[in-house]
Tab-separated table of C-alpha atoms and ligand atoms in Angstrom:
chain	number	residue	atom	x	y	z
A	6	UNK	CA	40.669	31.272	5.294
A	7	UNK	CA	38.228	32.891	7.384
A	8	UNK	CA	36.476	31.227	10.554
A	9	UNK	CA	33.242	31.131	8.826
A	10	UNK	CA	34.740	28.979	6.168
A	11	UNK	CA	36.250	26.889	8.680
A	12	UNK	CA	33.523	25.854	10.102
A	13	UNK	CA	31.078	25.706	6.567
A	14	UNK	CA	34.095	23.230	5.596
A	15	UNK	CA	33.533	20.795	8.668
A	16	UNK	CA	30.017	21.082	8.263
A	17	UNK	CA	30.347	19.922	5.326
A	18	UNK	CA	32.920	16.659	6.196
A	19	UNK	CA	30.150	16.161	8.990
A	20	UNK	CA	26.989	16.116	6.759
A	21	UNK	CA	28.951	13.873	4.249
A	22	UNK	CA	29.627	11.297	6.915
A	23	UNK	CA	26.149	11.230	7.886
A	24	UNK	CA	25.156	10.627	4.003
A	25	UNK	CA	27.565	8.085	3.487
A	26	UNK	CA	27.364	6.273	6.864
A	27	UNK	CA	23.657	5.578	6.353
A	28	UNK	CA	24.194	4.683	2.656
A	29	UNK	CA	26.894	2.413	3.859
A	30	UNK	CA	24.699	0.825	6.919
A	31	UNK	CA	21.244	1.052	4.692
A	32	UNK	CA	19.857	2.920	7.406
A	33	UNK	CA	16.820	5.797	7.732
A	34	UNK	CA	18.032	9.396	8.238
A	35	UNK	CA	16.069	12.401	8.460
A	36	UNK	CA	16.162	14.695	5.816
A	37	UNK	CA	18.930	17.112	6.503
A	38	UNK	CA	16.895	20.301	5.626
A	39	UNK	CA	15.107	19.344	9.298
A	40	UNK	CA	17.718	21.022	11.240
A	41	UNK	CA	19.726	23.659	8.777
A	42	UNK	CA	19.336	25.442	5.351
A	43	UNK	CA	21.086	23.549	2.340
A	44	UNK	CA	21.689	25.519	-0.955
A	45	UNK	CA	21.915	23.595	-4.096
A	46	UNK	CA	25.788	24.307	-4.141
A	47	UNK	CA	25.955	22.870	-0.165
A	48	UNK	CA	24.685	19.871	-1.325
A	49	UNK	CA	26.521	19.353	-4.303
A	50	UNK	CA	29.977	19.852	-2.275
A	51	UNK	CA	27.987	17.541	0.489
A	52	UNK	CA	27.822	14.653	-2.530
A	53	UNK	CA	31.056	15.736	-3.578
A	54	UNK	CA	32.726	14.545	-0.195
A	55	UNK	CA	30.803	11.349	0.185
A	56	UNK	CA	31.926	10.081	-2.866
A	57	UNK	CA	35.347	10.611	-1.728
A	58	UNK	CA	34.845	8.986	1.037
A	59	UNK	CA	34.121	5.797	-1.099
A	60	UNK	CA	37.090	6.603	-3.871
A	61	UNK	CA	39.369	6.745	-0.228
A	62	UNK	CA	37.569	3.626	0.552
A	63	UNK	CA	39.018	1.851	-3.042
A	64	UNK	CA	35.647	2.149	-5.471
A	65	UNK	CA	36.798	3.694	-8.737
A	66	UNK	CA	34.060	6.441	-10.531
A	67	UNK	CA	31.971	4.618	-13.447
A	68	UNK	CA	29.988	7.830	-14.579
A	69	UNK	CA	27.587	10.036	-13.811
A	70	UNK	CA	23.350	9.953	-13.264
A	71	UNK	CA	20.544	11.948	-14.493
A	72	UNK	CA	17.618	12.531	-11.993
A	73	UNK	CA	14.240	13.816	-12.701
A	74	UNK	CA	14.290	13.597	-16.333
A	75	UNK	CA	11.069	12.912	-17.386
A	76	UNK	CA	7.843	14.134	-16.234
A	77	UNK	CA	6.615	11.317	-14.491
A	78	UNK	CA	9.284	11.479	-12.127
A	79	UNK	CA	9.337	14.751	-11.461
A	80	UNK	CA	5.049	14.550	-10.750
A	81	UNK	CA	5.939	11.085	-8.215
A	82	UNK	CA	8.810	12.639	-6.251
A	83	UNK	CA	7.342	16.407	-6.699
A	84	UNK	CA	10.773	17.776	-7.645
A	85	UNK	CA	10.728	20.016	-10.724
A	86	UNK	CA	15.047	20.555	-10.926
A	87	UNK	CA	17.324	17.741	-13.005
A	88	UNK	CA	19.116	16.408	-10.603
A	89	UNK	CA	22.862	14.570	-11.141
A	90	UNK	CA	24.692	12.279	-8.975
A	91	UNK	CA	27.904	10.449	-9.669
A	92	UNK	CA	28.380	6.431	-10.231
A	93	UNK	CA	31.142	4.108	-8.571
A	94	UNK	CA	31.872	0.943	-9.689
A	95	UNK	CA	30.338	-0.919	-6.159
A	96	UNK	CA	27.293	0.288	-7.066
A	97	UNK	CA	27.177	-1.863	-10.200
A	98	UNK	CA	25.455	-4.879	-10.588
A	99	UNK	CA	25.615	-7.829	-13.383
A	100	UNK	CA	22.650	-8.335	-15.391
A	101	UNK	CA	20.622	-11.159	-14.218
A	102	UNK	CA	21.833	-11.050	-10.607
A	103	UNK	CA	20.177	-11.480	-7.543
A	104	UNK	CA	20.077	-8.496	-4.955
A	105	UNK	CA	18.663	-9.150	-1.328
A	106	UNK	CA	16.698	-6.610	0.073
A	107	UNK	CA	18.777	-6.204	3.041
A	108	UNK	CA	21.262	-4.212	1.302
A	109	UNK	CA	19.347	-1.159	0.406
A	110	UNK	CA	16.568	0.902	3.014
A	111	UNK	CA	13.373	0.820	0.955
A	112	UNK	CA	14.663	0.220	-2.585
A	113	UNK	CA	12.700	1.287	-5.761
A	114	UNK	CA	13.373	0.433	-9.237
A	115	UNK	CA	13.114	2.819	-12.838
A	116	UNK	CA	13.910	1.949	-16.420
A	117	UNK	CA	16.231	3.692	-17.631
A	118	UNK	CA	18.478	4.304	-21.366
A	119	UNK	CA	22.641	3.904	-20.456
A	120	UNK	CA	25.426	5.413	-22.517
A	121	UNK	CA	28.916	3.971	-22.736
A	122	UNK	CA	30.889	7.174	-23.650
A	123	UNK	CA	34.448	6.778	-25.949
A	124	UNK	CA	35.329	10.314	-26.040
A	125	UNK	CA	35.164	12.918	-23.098
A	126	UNK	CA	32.556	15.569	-23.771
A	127	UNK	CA	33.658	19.141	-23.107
A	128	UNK	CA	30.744	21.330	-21.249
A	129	UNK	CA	28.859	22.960	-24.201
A	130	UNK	CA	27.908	20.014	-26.969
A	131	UNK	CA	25.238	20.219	-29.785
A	132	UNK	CA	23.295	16.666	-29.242
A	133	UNK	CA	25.279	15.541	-32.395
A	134	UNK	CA	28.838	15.948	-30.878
A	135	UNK	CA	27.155	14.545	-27.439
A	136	UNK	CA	26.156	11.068	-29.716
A	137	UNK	CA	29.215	11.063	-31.455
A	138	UNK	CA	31.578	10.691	-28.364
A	139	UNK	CA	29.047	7.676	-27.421
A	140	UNK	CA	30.622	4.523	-28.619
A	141	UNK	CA	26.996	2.572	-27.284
A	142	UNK	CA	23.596	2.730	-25.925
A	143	UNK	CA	21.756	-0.335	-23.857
A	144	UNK	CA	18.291	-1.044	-21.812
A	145	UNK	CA	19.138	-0.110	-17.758
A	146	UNK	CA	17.473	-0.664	-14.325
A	147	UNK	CA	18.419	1.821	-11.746
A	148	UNK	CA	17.530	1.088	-8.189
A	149	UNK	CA	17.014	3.769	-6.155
A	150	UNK	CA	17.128	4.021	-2.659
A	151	UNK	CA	16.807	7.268	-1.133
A	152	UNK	CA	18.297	7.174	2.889
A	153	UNK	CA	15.925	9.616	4.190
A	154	UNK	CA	12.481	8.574	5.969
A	155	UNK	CA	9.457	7.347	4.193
A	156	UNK	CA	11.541	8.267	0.907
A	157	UNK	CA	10.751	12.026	0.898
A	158	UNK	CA	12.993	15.033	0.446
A	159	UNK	CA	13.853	18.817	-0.626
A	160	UNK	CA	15.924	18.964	-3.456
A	161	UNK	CA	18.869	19.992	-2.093
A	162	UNK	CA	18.371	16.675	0.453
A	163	UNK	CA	18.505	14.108	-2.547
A	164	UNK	CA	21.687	16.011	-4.360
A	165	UNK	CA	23.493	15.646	-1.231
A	166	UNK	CA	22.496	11.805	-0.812
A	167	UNK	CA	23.743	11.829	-4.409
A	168	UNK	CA	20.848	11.457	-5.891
A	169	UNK	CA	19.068	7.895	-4.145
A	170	UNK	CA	21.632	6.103	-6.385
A	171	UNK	CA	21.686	2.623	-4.609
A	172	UNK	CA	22.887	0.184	-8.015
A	173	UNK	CA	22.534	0.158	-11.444
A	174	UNK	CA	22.116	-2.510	-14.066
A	175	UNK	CA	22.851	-2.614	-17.655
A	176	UNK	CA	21.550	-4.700	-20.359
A	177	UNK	CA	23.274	-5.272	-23.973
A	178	UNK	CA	25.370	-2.551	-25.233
A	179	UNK	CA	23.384	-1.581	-28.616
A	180	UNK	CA	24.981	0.382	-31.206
A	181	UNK	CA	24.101	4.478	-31.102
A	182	UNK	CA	23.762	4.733	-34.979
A	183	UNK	CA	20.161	4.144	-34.639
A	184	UNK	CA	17.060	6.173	-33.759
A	185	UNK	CA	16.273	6.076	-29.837
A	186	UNK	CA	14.082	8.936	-29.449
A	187	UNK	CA	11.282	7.407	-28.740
A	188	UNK	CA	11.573	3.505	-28.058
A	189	UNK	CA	8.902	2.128	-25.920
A	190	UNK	CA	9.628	1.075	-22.582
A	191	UNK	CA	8.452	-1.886	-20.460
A	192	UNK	CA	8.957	-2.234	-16.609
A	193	UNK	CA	7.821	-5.773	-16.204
A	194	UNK	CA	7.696	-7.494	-12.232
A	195	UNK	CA	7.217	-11.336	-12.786
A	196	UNK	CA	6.323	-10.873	-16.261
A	197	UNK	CA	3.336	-7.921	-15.923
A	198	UNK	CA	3.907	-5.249	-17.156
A	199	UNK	CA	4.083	-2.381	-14.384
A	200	UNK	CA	5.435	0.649	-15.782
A	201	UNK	CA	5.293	1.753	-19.750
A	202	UNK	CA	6.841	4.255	-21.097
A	203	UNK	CA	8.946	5.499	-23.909
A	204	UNK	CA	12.838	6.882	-24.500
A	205	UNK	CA	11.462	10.298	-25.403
A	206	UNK	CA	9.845	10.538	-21.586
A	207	UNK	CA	13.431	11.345	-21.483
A	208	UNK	CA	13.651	15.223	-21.631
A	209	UNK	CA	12.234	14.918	-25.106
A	210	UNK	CA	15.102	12.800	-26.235
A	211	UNK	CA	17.862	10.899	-24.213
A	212	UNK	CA	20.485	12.681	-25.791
A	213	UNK	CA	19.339	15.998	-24.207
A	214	UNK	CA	19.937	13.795	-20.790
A	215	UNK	CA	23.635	13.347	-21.935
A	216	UNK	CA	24.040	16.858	-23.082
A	217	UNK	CA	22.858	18.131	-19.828
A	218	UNK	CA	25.048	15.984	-18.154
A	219	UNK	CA	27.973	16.852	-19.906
A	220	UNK	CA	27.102	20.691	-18.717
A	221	UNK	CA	26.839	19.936	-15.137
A	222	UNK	CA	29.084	17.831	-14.794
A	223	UNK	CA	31.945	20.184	-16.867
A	224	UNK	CA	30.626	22.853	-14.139
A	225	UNK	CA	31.518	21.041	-11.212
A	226	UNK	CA	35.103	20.550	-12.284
A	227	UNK	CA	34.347	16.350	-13.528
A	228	UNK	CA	34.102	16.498	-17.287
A	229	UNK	CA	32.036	13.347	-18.746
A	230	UNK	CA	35.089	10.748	-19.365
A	231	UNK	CA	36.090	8.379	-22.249
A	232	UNK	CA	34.581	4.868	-21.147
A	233	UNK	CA	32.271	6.381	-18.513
A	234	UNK	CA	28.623	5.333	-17.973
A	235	UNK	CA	25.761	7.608	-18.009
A	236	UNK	CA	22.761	6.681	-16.798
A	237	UNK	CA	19.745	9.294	-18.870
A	238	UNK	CA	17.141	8.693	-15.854
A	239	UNK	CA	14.148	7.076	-15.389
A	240	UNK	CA	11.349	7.052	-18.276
A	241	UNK	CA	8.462	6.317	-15.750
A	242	UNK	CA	7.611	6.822	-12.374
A	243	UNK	CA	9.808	4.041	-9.772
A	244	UNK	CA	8.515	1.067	-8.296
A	245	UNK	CA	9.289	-0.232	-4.690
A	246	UNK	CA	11.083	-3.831	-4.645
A	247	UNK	CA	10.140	-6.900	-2.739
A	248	UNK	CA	10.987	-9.996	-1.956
A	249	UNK	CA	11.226	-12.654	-4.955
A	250	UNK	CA	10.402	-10.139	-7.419
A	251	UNK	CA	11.865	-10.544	-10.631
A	252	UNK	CA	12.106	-7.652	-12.497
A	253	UNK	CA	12.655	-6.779	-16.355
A	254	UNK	CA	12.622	-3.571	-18.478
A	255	UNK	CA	12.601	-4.348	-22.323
A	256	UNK	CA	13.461	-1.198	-24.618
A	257	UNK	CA	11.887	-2.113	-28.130
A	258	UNK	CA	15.104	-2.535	-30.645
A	259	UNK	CA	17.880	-2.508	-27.233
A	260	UNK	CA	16.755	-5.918	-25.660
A	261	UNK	CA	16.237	-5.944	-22.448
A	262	UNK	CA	17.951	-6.013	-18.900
A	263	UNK	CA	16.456	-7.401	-15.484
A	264	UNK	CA	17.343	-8.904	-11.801
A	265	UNK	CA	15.734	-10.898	-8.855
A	266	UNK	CA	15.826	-9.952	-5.453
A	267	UNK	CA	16.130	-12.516	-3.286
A	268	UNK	CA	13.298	-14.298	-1.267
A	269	UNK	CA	13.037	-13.586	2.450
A	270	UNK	CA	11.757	-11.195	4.679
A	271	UNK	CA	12.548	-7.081	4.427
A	272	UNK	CA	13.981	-4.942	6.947
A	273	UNK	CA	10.778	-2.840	7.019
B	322	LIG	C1	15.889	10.692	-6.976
B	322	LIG	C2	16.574	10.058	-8.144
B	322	LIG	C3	15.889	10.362	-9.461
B	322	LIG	C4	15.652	9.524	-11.850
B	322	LIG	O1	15.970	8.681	-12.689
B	322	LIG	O2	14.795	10.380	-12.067
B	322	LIG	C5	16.331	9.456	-10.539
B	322	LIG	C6	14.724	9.879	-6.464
B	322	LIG	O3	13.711	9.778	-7.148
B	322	LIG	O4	14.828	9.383	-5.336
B	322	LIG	O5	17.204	8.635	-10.394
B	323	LIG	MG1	17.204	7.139	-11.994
């Protein structure tokens, strides 16, 4: 191996730490593209290695994320790429829980469509083989939490902090053998309704979200798994979280999936 690659290698180890350290301590970073130029591929090897720094640390992989999905994310974070980020099972949390706010930096919430995959999907799928290797569908929250300052980034910055993925939430598992292309979508905080949207904000159609995802994810040497998760991305723009919120997104025909975060004061 030559020097250069040497020393790309423990740049990479380095920048992972840093990721994973702040994700770990829900602390602010600066973005990374501050000090040094990050290619998409540097910062898909740089999410690579923080996320075995958790599966070293015990946390088993649930799945795999979809970012940027829908126009109205894309417009609030200004990123125009679909972004992917892998899932492990800490960052799961039970339907009707509580989180506190002193667990994430400046968390943000999306509703989102989930997938419960029973067959692995090979790189290249028709959206008919992608739906048949998905054994159910159900109403998600994602919270986000992106570890750079005042939650802006480059591209390549968020695909190396895998994506903002903080926790996810999943509502009833639905059965797939009915039409979700375009369910409407309700983001409710303390019962008002703060975000509407539908499933087909979703690239069109969710299922293009798991097709994609089955590509990238096939690329980078992880093919989507039997019993994985995969969460489509958000239909609407995110909202930030406070204190004593209690949140709620209702997918017409799916049901509905929410959380509380716990009273007392933030960090920020
Ligand atoms: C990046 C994550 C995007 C989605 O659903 O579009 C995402 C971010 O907005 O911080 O999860
Ligand atoms: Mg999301």
């Amino acid at each position: 191996m030559s020097a250069q690659n040497e020393s790309t290698k423990l740049d990479i180890q380095k920048l992972a730490t840093i990721v994973d350290d702040a994700a770990m301590q829900h602390r602010e970073i600066s973005k990374l593209t501050t000090s040094m130029e990050l290619s998409f591929e540097d910062a898909y090897t740089i999410q690579a290695a923080s996320i075995a720094k958790r599966l070293a640390r015990g946390e088993t992989r649930i799945g795999v994320k979809m970012g940027f999905t829908s126009r109205a994310k894309m417009i609030q974070m200004g990123c125009s790429d679909v972004v992917w980020g892998r899932l492990t099972s800490s960052m799961l949390v039970e339907d009707g829980a509580i989180v506190d706010m002193k667990d994430y930096v400046h968390p943000r919430v999306e509703p989102e469509i989930a997938f419960l995959l029973k067959h692995d999907l090979a790189a290249r799928v028709t959206p008919m083989a992608a739906l048949a290797a998905v054994e159910a569908i159900a109403p998600a929250l994602e919270i986000i939490d992106s570890r750079y300052e005042k939650f802006k980034f480059t591209v390549p910055d968020v695909v190396a902090d895998n994506t903002s993925s903080a926790s996810l939430i999943i509502g009833p598992w639905c059965r797939p053998d009915q039409p979700f292309d375009n369910l409407g979508m309700v983001l409710d905080f303390d019962g008002r309704p703060v975000q509407i949207g539908s499933s087909a904000a979703i690239l069109g159609h969710p299922l293009r979200s798991l097709v994609s995802a089955a590509r990238l994810s096939a690329e980078a040497g992880e093919p989507l798994r039997a019993g994985w998760i995969v969460m489509a991305g958000g239909a609407t723009a995110a909202e930030p979280l406070r204190p004593g919120l209690s949140v709620r997104n209702t997918v017409q025909n799916l049901g509905s999936v929410g959380f509380t975060v716990s009273e007392g004061t933030s960090k920020e």
